[in-house]
mmCIF file with all atom_site columns, C-alpha atoms in Angstrom:
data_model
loop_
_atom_site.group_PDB
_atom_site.id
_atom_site.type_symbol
_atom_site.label_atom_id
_atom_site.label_alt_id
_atom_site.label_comp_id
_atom_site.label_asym_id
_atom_site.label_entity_id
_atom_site.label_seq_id
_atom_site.pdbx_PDB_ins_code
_atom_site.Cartn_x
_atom_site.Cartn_y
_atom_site.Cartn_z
_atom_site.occupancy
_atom_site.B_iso_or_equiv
_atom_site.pdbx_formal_charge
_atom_site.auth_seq_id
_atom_site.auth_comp_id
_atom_site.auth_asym_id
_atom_site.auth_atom_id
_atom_site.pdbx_PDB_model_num
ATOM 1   C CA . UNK A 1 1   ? -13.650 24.636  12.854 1.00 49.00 ? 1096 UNK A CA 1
ATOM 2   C CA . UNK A 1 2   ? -11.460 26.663  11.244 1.00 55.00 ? 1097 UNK A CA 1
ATOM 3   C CA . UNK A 1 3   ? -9.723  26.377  7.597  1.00 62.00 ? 1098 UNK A CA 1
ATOM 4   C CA . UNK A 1 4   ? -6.347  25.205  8.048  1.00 61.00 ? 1099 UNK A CA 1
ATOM 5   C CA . UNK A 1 5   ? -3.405  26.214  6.068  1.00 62.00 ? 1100 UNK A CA 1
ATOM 6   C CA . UNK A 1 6   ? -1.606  24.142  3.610  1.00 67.00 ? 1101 UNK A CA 1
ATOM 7   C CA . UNK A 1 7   ? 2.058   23.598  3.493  1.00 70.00 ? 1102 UNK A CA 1
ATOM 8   C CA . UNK A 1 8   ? 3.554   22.166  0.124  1.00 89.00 ? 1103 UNK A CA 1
ATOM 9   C CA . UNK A 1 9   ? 6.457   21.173  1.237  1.00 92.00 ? 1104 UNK A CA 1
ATOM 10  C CA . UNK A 1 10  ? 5.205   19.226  4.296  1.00 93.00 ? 1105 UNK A CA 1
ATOM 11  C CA . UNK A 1 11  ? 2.091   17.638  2.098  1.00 94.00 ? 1106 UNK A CA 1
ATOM 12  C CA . UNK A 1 12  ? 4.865   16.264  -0.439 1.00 94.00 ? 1107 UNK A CA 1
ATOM 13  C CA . UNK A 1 13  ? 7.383   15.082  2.201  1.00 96.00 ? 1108 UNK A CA 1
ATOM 14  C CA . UNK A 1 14  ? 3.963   12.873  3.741  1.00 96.00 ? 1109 UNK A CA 1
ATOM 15  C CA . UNK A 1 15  ? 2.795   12.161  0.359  1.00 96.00 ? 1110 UNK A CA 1
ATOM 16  C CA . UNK A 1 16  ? 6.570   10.589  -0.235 1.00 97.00 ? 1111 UNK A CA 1
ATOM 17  C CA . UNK A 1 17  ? 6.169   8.832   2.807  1.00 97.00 ? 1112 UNK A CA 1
ATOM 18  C CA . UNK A 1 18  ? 2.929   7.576   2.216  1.00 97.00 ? 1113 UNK A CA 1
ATOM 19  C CA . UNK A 1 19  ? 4.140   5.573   -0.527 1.00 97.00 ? 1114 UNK A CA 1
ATOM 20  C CA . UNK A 1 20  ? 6.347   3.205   1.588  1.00 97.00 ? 1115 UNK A CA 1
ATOM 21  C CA . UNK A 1 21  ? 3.802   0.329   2.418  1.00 95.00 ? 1116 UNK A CA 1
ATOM 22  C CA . UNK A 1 22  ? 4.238   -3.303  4.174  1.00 92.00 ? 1117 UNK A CA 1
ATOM 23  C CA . UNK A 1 23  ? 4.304   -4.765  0.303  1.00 94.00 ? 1118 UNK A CA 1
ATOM 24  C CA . UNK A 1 24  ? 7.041   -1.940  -0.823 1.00 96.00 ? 1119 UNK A CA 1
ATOM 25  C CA . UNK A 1 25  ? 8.840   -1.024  2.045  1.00 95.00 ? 1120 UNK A CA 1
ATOM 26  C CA . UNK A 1 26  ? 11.834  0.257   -0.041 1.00 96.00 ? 1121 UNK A CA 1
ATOM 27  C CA . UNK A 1 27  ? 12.733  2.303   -3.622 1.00 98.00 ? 1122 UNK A CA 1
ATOM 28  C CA . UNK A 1 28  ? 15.609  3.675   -5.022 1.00 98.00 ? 1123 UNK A CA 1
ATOM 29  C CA . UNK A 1 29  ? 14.859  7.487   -6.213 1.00 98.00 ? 1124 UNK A CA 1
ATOM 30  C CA . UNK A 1 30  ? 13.935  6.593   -9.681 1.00 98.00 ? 1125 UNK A CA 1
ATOM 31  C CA . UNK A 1 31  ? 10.665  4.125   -8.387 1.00 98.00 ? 1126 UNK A CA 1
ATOM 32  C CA . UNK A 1 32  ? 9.830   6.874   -5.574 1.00 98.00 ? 1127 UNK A CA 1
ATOM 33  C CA . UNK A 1 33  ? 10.042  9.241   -8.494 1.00 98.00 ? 1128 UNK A CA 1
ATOM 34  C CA . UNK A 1 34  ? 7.480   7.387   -9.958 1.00 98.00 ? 1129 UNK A CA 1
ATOM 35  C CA . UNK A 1 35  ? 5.118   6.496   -7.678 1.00 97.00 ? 1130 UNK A CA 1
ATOM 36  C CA . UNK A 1 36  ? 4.831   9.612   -6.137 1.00 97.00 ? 1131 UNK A CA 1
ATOM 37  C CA . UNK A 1 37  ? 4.737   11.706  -9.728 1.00 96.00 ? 1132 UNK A CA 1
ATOM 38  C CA . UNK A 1 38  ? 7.173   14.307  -7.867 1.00 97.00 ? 1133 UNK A CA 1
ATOM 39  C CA . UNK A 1 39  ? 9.941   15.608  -9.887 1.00 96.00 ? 1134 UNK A CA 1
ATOM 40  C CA . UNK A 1 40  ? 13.159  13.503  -8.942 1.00 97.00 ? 1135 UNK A CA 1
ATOM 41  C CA . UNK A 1 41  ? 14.604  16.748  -8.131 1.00 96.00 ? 1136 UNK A CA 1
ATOM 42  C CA . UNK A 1 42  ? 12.254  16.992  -5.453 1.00 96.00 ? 1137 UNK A CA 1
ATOM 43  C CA . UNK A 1 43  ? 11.819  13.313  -4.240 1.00 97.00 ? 1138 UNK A CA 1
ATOM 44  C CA . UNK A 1 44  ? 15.571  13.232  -3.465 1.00 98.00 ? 1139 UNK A CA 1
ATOM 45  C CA . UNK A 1 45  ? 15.546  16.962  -2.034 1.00 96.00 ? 1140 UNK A CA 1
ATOM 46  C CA . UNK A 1 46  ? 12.763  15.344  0.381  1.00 97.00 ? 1141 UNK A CA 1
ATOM 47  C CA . UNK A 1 47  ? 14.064  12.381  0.785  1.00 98.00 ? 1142 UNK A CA 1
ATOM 48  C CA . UNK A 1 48  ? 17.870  14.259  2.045  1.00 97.00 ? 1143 UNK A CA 1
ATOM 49  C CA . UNK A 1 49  ? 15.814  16.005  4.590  1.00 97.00 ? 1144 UNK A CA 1
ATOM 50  C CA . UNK A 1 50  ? 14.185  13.044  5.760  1.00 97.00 ? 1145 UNK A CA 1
ATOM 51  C CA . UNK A 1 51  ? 17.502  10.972  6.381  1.00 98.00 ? 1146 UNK A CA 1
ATOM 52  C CA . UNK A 1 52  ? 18.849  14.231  8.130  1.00 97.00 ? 1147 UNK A CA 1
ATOM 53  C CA . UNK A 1 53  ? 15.637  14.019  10.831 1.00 96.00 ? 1148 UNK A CA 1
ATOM 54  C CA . UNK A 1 54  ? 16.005  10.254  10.584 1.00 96.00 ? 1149 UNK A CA 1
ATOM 55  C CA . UNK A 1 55  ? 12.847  9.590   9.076  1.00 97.00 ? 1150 UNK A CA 1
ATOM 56  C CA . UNK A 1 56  ? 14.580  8.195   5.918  1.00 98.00 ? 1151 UNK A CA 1
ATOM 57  C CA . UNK A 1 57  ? 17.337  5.381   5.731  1.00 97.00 ? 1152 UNK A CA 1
ATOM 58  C CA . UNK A 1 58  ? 19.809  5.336   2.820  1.00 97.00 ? 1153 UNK A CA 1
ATOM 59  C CA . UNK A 1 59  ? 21.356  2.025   2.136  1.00 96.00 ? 1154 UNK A CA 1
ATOM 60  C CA . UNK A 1 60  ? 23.202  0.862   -0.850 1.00 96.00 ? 1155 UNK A CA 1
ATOM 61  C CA . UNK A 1 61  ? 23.427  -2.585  -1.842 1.00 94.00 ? 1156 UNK A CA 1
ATOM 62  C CA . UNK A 1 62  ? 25.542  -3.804  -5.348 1.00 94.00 ? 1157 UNK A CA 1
ATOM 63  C CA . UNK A 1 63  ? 26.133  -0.208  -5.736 1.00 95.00 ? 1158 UNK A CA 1
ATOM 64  C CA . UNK A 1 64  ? 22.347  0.522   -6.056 1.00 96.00 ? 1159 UNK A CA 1
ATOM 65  C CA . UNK A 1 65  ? 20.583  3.069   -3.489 1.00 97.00 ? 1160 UNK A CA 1
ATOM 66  C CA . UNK A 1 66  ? 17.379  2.328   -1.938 1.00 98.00 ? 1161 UNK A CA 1
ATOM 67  C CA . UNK A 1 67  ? 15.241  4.516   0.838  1.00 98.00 ? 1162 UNK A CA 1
ATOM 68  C CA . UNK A 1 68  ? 13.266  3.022   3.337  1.00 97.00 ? 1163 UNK A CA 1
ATOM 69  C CA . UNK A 1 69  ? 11.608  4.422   6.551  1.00 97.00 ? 1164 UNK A CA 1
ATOM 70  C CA . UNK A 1 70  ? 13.876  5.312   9.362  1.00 96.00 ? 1165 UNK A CA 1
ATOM 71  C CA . UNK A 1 71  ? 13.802  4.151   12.918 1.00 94.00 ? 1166 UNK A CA 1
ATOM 72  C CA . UNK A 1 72  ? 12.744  7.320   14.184 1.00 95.00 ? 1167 UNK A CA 1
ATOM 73  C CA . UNK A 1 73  ? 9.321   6.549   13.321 1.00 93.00 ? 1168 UNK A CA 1
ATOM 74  C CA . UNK A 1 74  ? 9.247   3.677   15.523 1.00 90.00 ? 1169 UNK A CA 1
ATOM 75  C CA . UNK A 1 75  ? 10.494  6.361   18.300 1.00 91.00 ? 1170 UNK A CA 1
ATOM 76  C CA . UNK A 1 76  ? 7.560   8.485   17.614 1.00 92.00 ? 1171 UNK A CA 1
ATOM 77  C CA . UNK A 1 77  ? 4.870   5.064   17.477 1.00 89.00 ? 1172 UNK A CA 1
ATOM 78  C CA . UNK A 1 78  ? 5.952   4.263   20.297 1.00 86.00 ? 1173 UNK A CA 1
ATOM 79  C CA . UNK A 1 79  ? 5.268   7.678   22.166 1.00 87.00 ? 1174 UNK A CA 1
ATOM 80  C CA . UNK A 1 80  ? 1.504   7.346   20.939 1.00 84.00 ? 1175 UNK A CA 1
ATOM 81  C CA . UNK A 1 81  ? 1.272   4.027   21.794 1.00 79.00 ? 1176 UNK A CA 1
ATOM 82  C CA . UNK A 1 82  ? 2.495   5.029   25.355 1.00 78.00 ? 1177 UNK A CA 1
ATOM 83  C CA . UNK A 1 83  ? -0.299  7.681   25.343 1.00 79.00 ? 1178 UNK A CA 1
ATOM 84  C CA . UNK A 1 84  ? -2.869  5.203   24.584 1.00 73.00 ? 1179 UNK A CA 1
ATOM 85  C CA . UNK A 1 85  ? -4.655  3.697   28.317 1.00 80.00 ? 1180 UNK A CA 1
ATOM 86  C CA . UNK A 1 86  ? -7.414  2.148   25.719 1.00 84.00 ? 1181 UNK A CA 1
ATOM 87  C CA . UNK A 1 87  ? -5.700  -1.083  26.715 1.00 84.00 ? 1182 UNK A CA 1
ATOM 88  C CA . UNK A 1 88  ? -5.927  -0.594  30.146 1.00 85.00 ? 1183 UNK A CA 1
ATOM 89  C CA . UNK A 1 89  ? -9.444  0.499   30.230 1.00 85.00 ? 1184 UNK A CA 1
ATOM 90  C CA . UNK A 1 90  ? -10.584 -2.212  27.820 1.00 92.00 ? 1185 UNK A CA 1
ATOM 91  C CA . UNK A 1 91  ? -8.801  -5.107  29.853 1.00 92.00 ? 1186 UNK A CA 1
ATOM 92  C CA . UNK A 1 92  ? -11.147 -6.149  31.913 1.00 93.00 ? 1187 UNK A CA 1
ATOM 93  C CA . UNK A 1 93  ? -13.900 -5.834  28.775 1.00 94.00 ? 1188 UNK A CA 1
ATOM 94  C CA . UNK A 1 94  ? -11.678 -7.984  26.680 1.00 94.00 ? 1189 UNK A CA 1
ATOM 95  C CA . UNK A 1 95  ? -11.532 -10.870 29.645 1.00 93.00 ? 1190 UNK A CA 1
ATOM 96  C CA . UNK A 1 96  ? -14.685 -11.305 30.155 1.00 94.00 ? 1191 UNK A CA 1
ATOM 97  C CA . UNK A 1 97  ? -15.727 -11.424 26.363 1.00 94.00 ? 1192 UNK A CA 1
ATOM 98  C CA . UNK A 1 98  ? -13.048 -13.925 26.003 1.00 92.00 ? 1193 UNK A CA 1
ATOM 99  C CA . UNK A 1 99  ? -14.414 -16.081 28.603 1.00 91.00 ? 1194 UNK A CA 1
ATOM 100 C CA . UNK A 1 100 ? -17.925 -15.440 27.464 1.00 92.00 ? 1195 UNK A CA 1
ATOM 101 C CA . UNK A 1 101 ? -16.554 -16.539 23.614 1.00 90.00 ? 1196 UNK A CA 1
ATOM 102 C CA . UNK A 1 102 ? -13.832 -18.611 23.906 1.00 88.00 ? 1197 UNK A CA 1
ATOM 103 C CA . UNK A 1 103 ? -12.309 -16.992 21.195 1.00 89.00 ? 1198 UNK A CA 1
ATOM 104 C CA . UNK A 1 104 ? -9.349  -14.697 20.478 1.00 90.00 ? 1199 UNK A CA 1
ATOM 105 C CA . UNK A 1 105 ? -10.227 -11.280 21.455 1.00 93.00 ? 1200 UNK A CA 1
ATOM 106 C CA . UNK A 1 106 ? -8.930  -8.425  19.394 1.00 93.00 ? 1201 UNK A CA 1
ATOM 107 C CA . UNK A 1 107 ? -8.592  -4.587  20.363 1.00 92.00 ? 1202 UNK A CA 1
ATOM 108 C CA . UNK A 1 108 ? -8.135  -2.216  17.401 1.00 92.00 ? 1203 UNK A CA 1
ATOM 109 C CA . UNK A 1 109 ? -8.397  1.580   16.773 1.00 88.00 ? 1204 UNK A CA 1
ATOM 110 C CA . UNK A 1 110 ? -9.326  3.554   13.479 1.00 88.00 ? 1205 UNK A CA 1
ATOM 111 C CA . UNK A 1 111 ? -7.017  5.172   12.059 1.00 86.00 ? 1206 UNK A CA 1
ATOM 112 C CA . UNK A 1 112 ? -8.679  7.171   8.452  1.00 85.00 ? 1207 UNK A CA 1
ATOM 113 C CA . UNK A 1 113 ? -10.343 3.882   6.895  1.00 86.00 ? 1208 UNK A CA 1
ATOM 114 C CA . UNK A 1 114 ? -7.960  1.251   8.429  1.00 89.00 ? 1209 UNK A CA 1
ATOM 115 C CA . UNK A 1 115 ? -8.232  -0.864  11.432 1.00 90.00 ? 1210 UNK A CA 1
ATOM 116 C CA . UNK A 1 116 ? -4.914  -0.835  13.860 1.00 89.00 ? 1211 UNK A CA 1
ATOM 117 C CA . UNK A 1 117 ? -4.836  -4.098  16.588 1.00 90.00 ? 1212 UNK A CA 1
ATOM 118 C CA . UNK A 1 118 ? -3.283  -2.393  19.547 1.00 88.00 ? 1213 UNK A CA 1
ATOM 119 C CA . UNK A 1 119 ? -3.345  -5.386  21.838 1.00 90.00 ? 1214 UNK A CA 1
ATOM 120 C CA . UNK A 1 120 ? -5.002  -9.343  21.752 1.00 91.00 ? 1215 UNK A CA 1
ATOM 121 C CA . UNK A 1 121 ? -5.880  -12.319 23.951 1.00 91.00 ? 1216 UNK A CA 1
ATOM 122 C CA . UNK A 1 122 ? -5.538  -15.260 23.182 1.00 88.00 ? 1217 UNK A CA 1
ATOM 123 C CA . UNK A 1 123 ? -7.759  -18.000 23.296 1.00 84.00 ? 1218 UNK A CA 1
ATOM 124 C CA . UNK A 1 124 ? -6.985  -21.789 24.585 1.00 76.00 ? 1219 UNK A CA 1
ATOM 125 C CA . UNK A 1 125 ? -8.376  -22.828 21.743 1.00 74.00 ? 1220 UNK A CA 1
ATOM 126 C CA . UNK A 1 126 ? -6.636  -24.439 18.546 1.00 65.00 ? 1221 UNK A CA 1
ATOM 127 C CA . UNK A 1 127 ? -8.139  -21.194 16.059 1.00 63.00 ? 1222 UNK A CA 1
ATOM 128 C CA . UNK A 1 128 ? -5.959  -18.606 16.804 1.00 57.00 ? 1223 UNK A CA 1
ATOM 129 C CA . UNK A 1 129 ? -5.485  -14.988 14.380 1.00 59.00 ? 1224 UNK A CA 1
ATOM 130 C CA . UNK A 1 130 ? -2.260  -13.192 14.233 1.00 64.00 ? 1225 UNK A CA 1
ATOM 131 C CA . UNK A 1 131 ? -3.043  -9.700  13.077 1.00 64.00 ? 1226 UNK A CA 1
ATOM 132 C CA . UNK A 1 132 ? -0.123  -7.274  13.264 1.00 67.00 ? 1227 UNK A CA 1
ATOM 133 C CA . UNK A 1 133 ? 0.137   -5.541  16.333 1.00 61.00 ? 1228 UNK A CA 1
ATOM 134 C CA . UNK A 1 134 ? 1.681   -2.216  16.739 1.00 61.00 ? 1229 UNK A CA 1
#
């Protein structure tokens, strides 16, 4: 495989969008600032070209700004998820091991070290799970 090259700009624009999470899903410049350990200079230069692609959302609320993730990730989810036929294929697989179970069956893939549910059956019975599916 070969090496591939880095880009500095592109690693710090995903490392400022790494730090939006489900428990912190917004942050004014100042808190980005500081969880990321950018310079604010470049947080906010990032975070301007991220609203321009519509990556980033800008809102201001009691005359306080905040960034959060833009819908045009949900665009681009979406597009993977529509590449995915894992569901399809694993149907059929899922069925029958809910039958064989009676339990809630769960389809997820890895992404790095976390598990992502990309589809569920339900059971009849009362248990039930309700993992986030994306």
């Amino acid at each position: 495989m070969t090496k591939l090259s880095k880009s500095g700009s592109v690693e710090k624009a995903l490392s400022i969008i790494d730090c939006f999470t489900n428990e912190h899903s917004r942050y004014t410049l100042e808190e980005l600032t500081r969880v990321s350990g950018f310079p604010r200079s470049t947080v906010y230069r990032m975070l301007c070209s991220l609203e321009r692609f519509g990556y980033i959302i800008r809102e201001i609320v009691n005359r306080e700004v905040f960034f959060s993730l833009g819908f045009r990730f949900l665009e681009k989810a979406s597009m993977v998820i529509g590449q995915i036929d894992l569901r399809e294929l694993a149907r059929q697989e899922m069925s029958e091991l809910r039958r064989h179970t009676g339990m809630t069956v769960q389809l997820a893939v890895k992404d790095r070290e976390e598990a992502v549910y990309i589809d569920q059956m339900e059971t009849n019975n009362y248990i039930r799970v309700y993992p986030e599916i994306e």
